[in-house]
Coordinates of C-alpha atoms in Angstrom, one line a residue:
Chain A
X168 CA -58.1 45.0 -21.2
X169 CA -55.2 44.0 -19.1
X170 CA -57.3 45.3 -16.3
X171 CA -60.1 42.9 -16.5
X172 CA -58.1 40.0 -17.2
X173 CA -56.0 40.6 -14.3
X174 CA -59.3 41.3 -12.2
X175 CA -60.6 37.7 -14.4
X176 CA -56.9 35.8 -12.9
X177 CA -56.4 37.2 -10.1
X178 CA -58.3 35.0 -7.4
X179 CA -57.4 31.6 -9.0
X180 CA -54.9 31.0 -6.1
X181 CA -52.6 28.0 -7.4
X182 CA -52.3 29.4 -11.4
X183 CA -49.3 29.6 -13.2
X184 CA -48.6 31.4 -16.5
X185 CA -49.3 28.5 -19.3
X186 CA -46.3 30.6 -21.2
X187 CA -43.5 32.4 -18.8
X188 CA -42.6 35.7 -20.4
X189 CA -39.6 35.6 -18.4
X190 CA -36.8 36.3 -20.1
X191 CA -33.4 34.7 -19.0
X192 CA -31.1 35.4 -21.2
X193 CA -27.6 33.3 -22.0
X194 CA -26.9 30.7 -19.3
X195 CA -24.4 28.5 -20.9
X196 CA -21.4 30.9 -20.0
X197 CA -18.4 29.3 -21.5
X198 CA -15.8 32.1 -21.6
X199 CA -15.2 31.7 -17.9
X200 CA -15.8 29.9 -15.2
X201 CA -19.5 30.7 -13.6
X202 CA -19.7 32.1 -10.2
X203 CA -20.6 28.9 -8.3
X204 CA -23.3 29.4 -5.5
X205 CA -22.6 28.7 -2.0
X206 CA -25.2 25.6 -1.2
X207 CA -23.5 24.4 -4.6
X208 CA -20.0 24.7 -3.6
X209 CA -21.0 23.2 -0.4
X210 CA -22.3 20.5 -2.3
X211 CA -19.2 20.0 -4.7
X212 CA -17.2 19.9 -1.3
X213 CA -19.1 17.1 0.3
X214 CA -19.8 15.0 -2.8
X215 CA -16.0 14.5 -3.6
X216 CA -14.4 11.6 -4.3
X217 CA -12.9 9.9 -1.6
X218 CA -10.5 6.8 -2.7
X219 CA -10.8 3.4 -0.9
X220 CA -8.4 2.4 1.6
X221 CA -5.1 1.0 0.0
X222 CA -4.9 -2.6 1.7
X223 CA -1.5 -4.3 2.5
X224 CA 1.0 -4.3 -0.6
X225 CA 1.2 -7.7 -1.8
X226 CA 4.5 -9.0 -0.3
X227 CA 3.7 -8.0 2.6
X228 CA 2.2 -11.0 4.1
X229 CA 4.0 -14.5 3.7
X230 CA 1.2 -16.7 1.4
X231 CA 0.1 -19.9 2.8
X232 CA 0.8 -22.2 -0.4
X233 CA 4.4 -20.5 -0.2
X234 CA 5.1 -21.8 3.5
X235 CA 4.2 -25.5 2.1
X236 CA 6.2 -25.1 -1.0
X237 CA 8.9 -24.2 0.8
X238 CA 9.6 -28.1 2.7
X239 CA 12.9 -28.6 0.6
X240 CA 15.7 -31.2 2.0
X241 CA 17.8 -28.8 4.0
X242 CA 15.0 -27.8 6.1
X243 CA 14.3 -31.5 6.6
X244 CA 17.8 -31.8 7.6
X245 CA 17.8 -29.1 9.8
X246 CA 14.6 -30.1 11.2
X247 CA 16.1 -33.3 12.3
X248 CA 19.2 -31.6 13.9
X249 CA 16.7 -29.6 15.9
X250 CA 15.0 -32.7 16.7
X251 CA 17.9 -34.2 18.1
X252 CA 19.0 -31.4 20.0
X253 CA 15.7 -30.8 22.1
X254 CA 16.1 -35.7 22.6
X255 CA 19.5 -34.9 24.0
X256 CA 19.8 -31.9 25.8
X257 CA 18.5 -31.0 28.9
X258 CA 18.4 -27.4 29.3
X259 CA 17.1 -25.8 25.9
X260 CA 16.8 -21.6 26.5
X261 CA 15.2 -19.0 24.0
X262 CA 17.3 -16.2 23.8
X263 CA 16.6 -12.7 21.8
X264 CA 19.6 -12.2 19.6
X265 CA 19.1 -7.9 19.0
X266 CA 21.7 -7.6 16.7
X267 CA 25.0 -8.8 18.5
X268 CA 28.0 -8.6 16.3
X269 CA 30.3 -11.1 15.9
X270 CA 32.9 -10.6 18.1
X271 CA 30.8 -10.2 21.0
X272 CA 29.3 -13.6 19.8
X273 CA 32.2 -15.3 19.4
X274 CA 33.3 -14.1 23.5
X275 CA 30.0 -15.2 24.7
X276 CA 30.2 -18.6 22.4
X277 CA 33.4 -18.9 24.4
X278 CA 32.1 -18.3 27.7
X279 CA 29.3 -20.7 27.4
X280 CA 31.5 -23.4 26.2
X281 CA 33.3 -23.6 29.5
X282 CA 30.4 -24.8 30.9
X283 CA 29.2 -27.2 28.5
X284 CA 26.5 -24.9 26.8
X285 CA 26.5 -24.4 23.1
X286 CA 25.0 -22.3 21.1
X287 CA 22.2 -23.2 18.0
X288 CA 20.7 -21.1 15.6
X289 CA 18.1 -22.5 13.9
X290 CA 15.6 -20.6 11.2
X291 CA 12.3 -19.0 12.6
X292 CA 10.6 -21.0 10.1
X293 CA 12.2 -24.5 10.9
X294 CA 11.5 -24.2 14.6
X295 CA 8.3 -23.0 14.5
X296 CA 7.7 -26.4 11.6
X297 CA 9.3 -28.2 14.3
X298 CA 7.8 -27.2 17.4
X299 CA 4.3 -27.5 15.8
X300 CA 4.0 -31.2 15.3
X301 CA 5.9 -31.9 18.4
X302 CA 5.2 -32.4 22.3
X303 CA 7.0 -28.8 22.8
X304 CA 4.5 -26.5 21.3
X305 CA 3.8 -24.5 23.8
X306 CA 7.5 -23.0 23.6
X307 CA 6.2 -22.1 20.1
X308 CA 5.4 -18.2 21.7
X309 CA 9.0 -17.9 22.6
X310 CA 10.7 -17.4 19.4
X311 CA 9.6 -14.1 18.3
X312 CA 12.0 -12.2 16.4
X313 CA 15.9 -13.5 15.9
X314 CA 16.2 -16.0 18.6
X315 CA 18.9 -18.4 19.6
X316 CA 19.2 -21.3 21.8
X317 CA 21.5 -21.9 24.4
X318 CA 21.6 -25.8 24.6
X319 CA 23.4 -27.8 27.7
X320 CA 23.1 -32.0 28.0
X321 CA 23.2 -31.1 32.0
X322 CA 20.8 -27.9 33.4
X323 CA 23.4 -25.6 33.9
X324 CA 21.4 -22.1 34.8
X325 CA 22.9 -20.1 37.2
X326 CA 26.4 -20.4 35.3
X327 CA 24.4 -19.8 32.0
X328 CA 22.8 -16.7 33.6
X329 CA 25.9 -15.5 35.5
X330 CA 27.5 -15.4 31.5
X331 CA 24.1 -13.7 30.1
X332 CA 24.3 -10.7 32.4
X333 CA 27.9 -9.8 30.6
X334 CA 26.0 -9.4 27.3
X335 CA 23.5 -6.9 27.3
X336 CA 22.5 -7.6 23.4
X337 CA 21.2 -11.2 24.4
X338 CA 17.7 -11.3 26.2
X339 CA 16.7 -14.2 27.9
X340 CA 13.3 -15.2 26.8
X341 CA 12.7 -18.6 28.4
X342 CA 14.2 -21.8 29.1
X343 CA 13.1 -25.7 28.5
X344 CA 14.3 -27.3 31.8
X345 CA 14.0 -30.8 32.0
X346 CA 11.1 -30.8 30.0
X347 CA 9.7 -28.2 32.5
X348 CA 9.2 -24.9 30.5
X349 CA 10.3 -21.7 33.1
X350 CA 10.2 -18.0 32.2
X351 CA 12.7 -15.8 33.0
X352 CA 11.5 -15.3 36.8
X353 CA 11.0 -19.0 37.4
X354 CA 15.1 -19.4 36.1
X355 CA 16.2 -16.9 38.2
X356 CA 14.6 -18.6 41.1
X357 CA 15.6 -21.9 39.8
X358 CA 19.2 -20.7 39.6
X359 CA 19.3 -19.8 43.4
X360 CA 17.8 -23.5 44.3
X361 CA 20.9 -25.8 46.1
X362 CA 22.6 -28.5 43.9
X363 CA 21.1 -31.5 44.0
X364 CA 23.5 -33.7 45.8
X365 CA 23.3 -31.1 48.5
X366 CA 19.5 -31.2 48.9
X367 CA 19.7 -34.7 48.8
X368 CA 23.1 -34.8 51.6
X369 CA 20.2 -32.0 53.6
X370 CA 17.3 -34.4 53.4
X371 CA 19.6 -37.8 54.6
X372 CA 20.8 -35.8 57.0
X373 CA 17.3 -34.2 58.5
X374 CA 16.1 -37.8 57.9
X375 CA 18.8 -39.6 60.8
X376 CA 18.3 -36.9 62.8
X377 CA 14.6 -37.5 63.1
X378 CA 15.9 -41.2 63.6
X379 CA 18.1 -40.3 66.3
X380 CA 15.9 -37.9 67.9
X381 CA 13.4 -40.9 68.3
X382 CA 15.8 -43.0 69.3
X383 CA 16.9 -40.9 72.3
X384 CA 13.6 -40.2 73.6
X385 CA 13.0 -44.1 73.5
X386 CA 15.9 -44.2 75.0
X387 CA 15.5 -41.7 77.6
X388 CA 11.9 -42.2 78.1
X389 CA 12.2 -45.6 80.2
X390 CA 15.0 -44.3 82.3
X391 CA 13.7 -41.2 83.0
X392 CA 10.3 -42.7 84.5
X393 CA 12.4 -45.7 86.8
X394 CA 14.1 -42.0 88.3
X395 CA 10.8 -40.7 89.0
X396 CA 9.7 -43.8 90.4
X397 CA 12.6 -44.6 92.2
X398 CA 12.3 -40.9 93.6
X399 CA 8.7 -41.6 94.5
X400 CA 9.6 -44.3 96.1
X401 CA 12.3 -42.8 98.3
X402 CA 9.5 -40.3 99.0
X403 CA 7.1 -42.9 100.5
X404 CA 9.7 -44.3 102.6
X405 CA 11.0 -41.3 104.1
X406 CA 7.1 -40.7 104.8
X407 CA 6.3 -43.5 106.7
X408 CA 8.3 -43.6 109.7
X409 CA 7.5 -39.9 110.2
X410 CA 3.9 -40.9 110.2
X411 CA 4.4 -43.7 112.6
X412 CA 6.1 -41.2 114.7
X413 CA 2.8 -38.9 114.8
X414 CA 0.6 -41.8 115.4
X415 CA 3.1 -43.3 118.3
X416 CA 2.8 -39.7 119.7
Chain B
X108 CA 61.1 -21.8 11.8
X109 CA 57.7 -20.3 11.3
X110 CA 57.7 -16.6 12.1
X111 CA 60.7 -16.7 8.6
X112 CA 58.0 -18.7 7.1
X113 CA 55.3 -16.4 8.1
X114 CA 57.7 -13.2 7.0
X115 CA 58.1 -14.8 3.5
X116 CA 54.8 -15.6 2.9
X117 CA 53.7 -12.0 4.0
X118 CA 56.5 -10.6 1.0
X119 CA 55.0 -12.5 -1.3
X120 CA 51.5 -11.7 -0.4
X121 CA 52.7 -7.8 -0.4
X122 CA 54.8 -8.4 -3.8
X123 CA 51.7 -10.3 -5.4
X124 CA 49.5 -7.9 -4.4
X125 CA 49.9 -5.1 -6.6
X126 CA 50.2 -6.7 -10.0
X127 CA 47.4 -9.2 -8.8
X128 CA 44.8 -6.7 -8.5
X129 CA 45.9 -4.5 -11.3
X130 CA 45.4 -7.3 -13.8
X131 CA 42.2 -8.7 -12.1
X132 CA 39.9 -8.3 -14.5
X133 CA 35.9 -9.8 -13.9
X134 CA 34.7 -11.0 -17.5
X135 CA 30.9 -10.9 -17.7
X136 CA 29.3 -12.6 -20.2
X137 CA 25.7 -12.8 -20.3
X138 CA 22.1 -12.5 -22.8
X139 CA 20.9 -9.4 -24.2
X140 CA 17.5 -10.3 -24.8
X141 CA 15.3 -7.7 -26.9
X142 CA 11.9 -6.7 -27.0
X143 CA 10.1 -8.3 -29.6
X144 CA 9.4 -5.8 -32.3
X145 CA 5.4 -4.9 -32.5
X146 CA 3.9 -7.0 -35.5
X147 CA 2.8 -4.4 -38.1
X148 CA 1.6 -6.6 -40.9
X149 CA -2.1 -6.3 -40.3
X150 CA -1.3 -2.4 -40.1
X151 CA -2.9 -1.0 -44.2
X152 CA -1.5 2.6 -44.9
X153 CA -4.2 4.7 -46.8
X154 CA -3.4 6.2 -50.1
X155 CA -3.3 9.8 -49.0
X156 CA -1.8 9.3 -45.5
X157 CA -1.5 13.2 -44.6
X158 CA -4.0 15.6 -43.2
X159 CA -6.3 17.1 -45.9
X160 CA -6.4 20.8 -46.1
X161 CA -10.1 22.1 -44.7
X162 CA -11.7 24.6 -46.4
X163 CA -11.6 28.0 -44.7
X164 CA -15.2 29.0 -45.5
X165 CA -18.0 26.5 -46.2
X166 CA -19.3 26.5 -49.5
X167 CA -22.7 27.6 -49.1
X168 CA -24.9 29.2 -51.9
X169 CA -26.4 31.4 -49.1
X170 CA -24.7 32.2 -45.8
X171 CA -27.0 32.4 -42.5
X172 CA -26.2 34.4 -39.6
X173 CA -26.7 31.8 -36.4
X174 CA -27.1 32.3 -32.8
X175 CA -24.5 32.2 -30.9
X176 CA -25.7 28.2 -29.6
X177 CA -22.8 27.8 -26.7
X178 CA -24.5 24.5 -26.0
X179 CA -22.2 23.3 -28.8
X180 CA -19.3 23.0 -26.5
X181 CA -20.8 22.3 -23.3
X182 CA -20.8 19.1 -21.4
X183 CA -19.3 15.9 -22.7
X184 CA -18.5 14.8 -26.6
X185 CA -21.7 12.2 -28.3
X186 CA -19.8 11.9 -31.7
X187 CA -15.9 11.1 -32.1
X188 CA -14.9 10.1 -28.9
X189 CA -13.5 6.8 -29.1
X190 CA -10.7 5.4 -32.0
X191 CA -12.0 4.8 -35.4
X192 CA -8.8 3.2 -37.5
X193 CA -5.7 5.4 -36.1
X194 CA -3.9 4.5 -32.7
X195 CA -2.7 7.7 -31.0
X196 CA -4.8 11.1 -30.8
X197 CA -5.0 14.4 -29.6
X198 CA -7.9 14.3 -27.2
X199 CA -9.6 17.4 -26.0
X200 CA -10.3 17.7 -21.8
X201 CA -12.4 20.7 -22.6
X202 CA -15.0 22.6 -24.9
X203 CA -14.1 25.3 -27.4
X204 CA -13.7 26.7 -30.7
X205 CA -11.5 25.7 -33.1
X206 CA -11.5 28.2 -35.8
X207 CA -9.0 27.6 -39.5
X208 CA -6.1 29.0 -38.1
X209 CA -5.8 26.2 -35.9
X210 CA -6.5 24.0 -38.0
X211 CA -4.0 24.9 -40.4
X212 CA -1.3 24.6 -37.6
X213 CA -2.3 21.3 -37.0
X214 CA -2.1 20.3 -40.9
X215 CA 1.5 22.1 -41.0
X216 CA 2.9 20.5 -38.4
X217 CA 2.2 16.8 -38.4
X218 CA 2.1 16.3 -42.3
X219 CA 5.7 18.1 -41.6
X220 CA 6.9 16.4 -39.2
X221 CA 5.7 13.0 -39.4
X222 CA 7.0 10.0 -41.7
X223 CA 4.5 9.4 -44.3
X224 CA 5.6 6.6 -45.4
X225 CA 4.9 4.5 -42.2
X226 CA 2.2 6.7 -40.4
X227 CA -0.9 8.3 -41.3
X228 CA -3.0 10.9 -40.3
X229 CA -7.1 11.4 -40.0
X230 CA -9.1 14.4 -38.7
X231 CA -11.9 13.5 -36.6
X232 CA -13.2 16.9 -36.7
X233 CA -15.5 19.1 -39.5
X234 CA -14.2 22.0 -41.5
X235 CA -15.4 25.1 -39.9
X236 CA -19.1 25.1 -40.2
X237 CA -20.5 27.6 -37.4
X238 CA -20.4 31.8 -38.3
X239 CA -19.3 33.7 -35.7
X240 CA -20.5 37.7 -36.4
X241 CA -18.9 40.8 -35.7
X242 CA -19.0 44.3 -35.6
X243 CA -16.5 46.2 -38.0
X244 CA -14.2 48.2 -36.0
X245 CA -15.6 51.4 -35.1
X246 CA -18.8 50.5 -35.9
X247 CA -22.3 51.9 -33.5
X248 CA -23.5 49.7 -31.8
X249 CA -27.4 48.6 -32.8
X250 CA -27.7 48.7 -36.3
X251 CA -28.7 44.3 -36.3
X252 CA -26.3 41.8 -36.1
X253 CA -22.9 42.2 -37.7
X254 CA -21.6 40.8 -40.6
X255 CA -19.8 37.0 -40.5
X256 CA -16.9 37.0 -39.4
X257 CA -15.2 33.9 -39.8
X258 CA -16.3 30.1 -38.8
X259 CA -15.5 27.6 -36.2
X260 CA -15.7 24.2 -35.6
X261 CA -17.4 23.5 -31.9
X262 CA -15.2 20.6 -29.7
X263 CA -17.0 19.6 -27.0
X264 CA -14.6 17.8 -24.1
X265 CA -14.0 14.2 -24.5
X266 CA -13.5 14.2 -28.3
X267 CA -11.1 13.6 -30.6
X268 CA -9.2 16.1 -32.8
X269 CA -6.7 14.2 -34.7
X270 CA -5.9 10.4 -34.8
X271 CA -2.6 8.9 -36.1
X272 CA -1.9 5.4 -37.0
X273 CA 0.3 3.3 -38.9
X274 CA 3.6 1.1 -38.6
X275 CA 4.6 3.8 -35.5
X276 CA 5.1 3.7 -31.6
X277 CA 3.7 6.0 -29.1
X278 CA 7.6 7.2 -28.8
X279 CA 8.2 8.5 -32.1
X280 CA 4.9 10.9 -32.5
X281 CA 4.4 11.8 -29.4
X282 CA 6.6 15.6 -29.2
X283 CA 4.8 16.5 -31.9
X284 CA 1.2 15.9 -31.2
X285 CA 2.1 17.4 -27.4
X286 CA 3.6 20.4 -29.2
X287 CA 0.3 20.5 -31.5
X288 CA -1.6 19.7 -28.3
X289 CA -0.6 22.7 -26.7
X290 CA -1.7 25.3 -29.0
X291 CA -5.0 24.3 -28.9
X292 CA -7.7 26.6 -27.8
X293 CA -8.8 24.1 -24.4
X294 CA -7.0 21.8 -22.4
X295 CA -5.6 18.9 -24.9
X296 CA -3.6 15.8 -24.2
X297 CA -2.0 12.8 -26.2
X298 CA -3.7 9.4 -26.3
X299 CA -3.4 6.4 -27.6
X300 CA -6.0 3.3 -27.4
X301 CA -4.6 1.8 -24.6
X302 CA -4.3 5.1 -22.4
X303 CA -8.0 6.4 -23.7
X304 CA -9.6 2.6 -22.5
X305 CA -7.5 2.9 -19.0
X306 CA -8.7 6.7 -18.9
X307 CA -12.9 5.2 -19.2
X308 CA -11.7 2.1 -16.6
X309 CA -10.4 4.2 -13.8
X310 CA -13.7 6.7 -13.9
X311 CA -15.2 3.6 -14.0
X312 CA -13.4 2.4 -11.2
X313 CA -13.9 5.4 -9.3
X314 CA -17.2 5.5 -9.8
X315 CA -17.6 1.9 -8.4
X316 CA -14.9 2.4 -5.5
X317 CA -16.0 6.0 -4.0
X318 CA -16.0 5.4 -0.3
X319 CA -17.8 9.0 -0.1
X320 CA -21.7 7.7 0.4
X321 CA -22.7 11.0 -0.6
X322 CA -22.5 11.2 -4.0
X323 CA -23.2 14.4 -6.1
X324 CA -25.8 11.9 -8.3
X325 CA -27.3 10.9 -5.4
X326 CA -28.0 14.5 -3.8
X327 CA -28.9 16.2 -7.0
X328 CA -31.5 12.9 -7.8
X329 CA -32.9 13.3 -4.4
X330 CA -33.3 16.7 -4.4
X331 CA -32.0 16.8 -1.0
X332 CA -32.4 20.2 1.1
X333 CA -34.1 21.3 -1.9
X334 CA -30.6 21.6 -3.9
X335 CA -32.1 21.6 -7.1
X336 CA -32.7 24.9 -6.5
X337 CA -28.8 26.0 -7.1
X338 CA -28.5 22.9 -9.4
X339 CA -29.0 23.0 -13.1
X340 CA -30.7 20.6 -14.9
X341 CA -27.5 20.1 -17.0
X342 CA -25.8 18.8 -13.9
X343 CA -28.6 16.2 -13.4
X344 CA -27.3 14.4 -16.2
X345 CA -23.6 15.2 -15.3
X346 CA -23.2 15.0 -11.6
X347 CA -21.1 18.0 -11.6
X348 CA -18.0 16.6 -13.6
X349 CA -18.9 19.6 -16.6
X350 CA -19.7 23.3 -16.1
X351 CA -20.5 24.9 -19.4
X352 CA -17.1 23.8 -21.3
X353 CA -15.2 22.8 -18.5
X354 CA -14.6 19.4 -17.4
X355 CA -13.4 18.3 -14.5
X356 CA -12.1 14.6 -14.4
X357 CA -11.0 14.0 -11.0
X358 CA -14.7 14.4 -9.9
X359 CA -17.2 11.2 -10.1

């Protein structure tokens, strides 16, 4: 019987069994944990979960309604003491302040005030409010960090840069000269220029000699050509008897 | 003139000094403001606030034997997995048996040590329903399928065991139910509402948030390189968080 039927099902490629005889036993193991297959652990180790990237805490960044909120009446105050220190003075220099002490400050505070420089300190926030709305903005890069300003009503930079060398903790950043903003380079270079009187005394003085020079030569000039005429005509006349001579002969 | 001056005023500094400091004394007055006590006056105690004692065997007039149906505990909890009237509960994080002994340990030790005048106490589970057969000892194998042996109540993972409720805090239960917790044939933890509902959001979240693109749901839906071969159709529906009675939380 099973004979035929196998001979009757066998060449109907493509049949399955309408009923499997197949007999799988238990699969919902619960006592333990189930050997896992390979392609399956492979797959549990790719699909896990990977969290999102945690983004900034939020303090981290300064708010923008907080930097309006913030325009209370000592920062207007300060604001205008800022204001009139970059009308009156005439040297206004960034320096980095990395975390001098006090006494140091106080030696250097004293060494600038022989020369007529003092120093500010003014709040990041105040100077950059400041600098923002005014015609100085582009010093607005400069003040990075703790910064302080050396501040002088006359532009006193080689004395102010003779003092900064002593201090290692002070970093010069930049300077406001005369409305004229330098780096660090353009200072040094400024430093090593003459005073002004004497660039002025040097330009009088190249000035009259030019004068004078001019003068000479005008002078000189006239006189110089009555010589060589007078000369020339010495010449001719010491020539012409000597060619009578030849022609008497 | 004013170095004697300065000497004086340095005695007296030094004199001062001692009795100055030792009877300095910084008063601090300030608020203690307390937490506002939670409002209990919508909380109604039940008449019989302790657990009920379960009946060992079930009262049946004819007692089947049953296959041994592990189904019952595999994969996630349909029925009893969220709060019905208590607040805190012993939640189970895996499938298993719980057979009378348990039970009765349970019983025991909340009605014991909880106050039931304020709190009350629900099971969320059945008395043991399912026979489990055995052998006697000694006994040949073949011979059919043994005699009952005792019965069990299945707890799938997810569901509730025990809830608690009443004019208490989280605080003053929760030793107890950890304790109970413990004993428990699967992995078991405390829960109240609150820590149940963030449990469900941050699956959700995680769910939502997975910055893996390739997701076990996805593969196994796709049948990608012909996975579904190693796969079973059980994980279709669970996306590999459940094998038979284990569950497995941290995966998505």
């Amino acid at each position: 019987m099973a004979a035929t039927l196998c001979a009757k099902l066998l060449p109907k490629h493509g049949w399955l069994p309408l009923t499997q005889s197949v007999r799988h036993g238990s699969k919902a193991v619960t006592r333990h944990r189930k050997p896992i297959p390979f392609l399956k652990q492979k797959l549990l180790a790719v699909t896990q979960y990977v969290p999102p990237v945690r983004g900034a805490p939020p303090g981290a960044y300064p708010s923008k309604s907080q930097e309006d909120q913030e325009e209370n009446g000592f920062m207007r105050l300060q604001k205008n003491h800022l204001r009139k220190v970059f009308e009156d003075c005439r040297m206004i220099a960034v320096v980095q302040n990395n975390n001098c002490n006090a006494e140091d400050m106080l030696i250097l505070r004293h060494r600038l005030h022989k020369h007529g420089i003092s120093v500010k300190f003014f709040p990041k926030k105040v100077t950059l409010s400041f600098l923002s709305n005014s015609s100085y903005c582009n010093m607005a890069p400069l003040f990075i960090g703790p910064s302080v300003l050396f501040v002088s009503k006359e532009p006193k930079v080689r004395e102010m840069l003779s003092t900064l060398r002593a201090s290692p903790q002070m970093v010069l950043l930049g300077a406001c000269v005369d409305d004229m903003l330098l780096s660090v380079q353009s200072l040094v270079k400024y430093s090593k220029l003459p005073s002004m009187t004497v660039v002025q005394g040097e330009l009088v003085s190249g000035l009259t000699m030019l004068t004078s020079c001019t003068a000479s030569m005008l002078q000189r000039h006239p006189a110089h050509l009555s010589v060589l005429l007078q000369q020339y005509v010495k010449q001719q006349s010491d020539a012409e008897p000597a060619a009578k001579a030849e022609e008497a002969t | 003139m004013i170095s004697l001056f300065k000497a004086v005023a340095c005695r007296a500094h030094g004199h001062q000094q001692v009795p100055f400091q030792s009877c300095l004394k910084i008063l601090a007055a300030g608020m203690k403001s307390f937490t506002v006590p939670p409002d209990y006056s919508d909380v109604v105690l039940p008449e019989k606030p302790k657990l009920k004692f379960l009946n060992k065997v079930p009262n049946l007039k004819k007692a089947k034997k049953e296959m041994r149906k592990l189904r019952d505990i595999q994969g996630p909890a349909k029925a009893a997995n969220s709060f019905d009237k208590g607040q805190f509960g012993i939640l189970a994080m895996g499938g298993g048996y719980l057979h009378w002994g348990h039970m009765e340990m349970m019983r025991l030790t909340i009605n014991r040590k909880m106050d039931s005048r304020t709190t009350f106490a629900r099971w969320r589970i059945n008395a043991p329903y399912k026979p489990l057969t055995r052998k006697s000892l000694g006994h040949r194998m073949g011979g059919g399928k043994g005699a009952i042996d005792k019965y069990v109540t299945p707890v799938r993972a997810g569901r509730l065991i025990v809830e608690l409720g009443g004019k208490v805090e989280l605080g003053e239960i929760e030793e107890v139910l950890t304790e109970v917790a413990k004993k428990l044939p699967f992995p078991a933890k405390v829960v109240s509402r609150e820590s149940l509902a963030e449990m469900q959001r941050t699956q959700q979240e995680m769910e939502q948030n997975n910055q893996n693109p390739w997701t076990f749901k996805r593969i196994a839906q796709g049948n990608m390189m012909g996975l579904r071969r190693v796969i079973s159709p059980f994980d279709l529906h669970n996306h590999g968080r459940f094998s038979g009675k284990f569950h497995f939380p941290w995966r998505v």
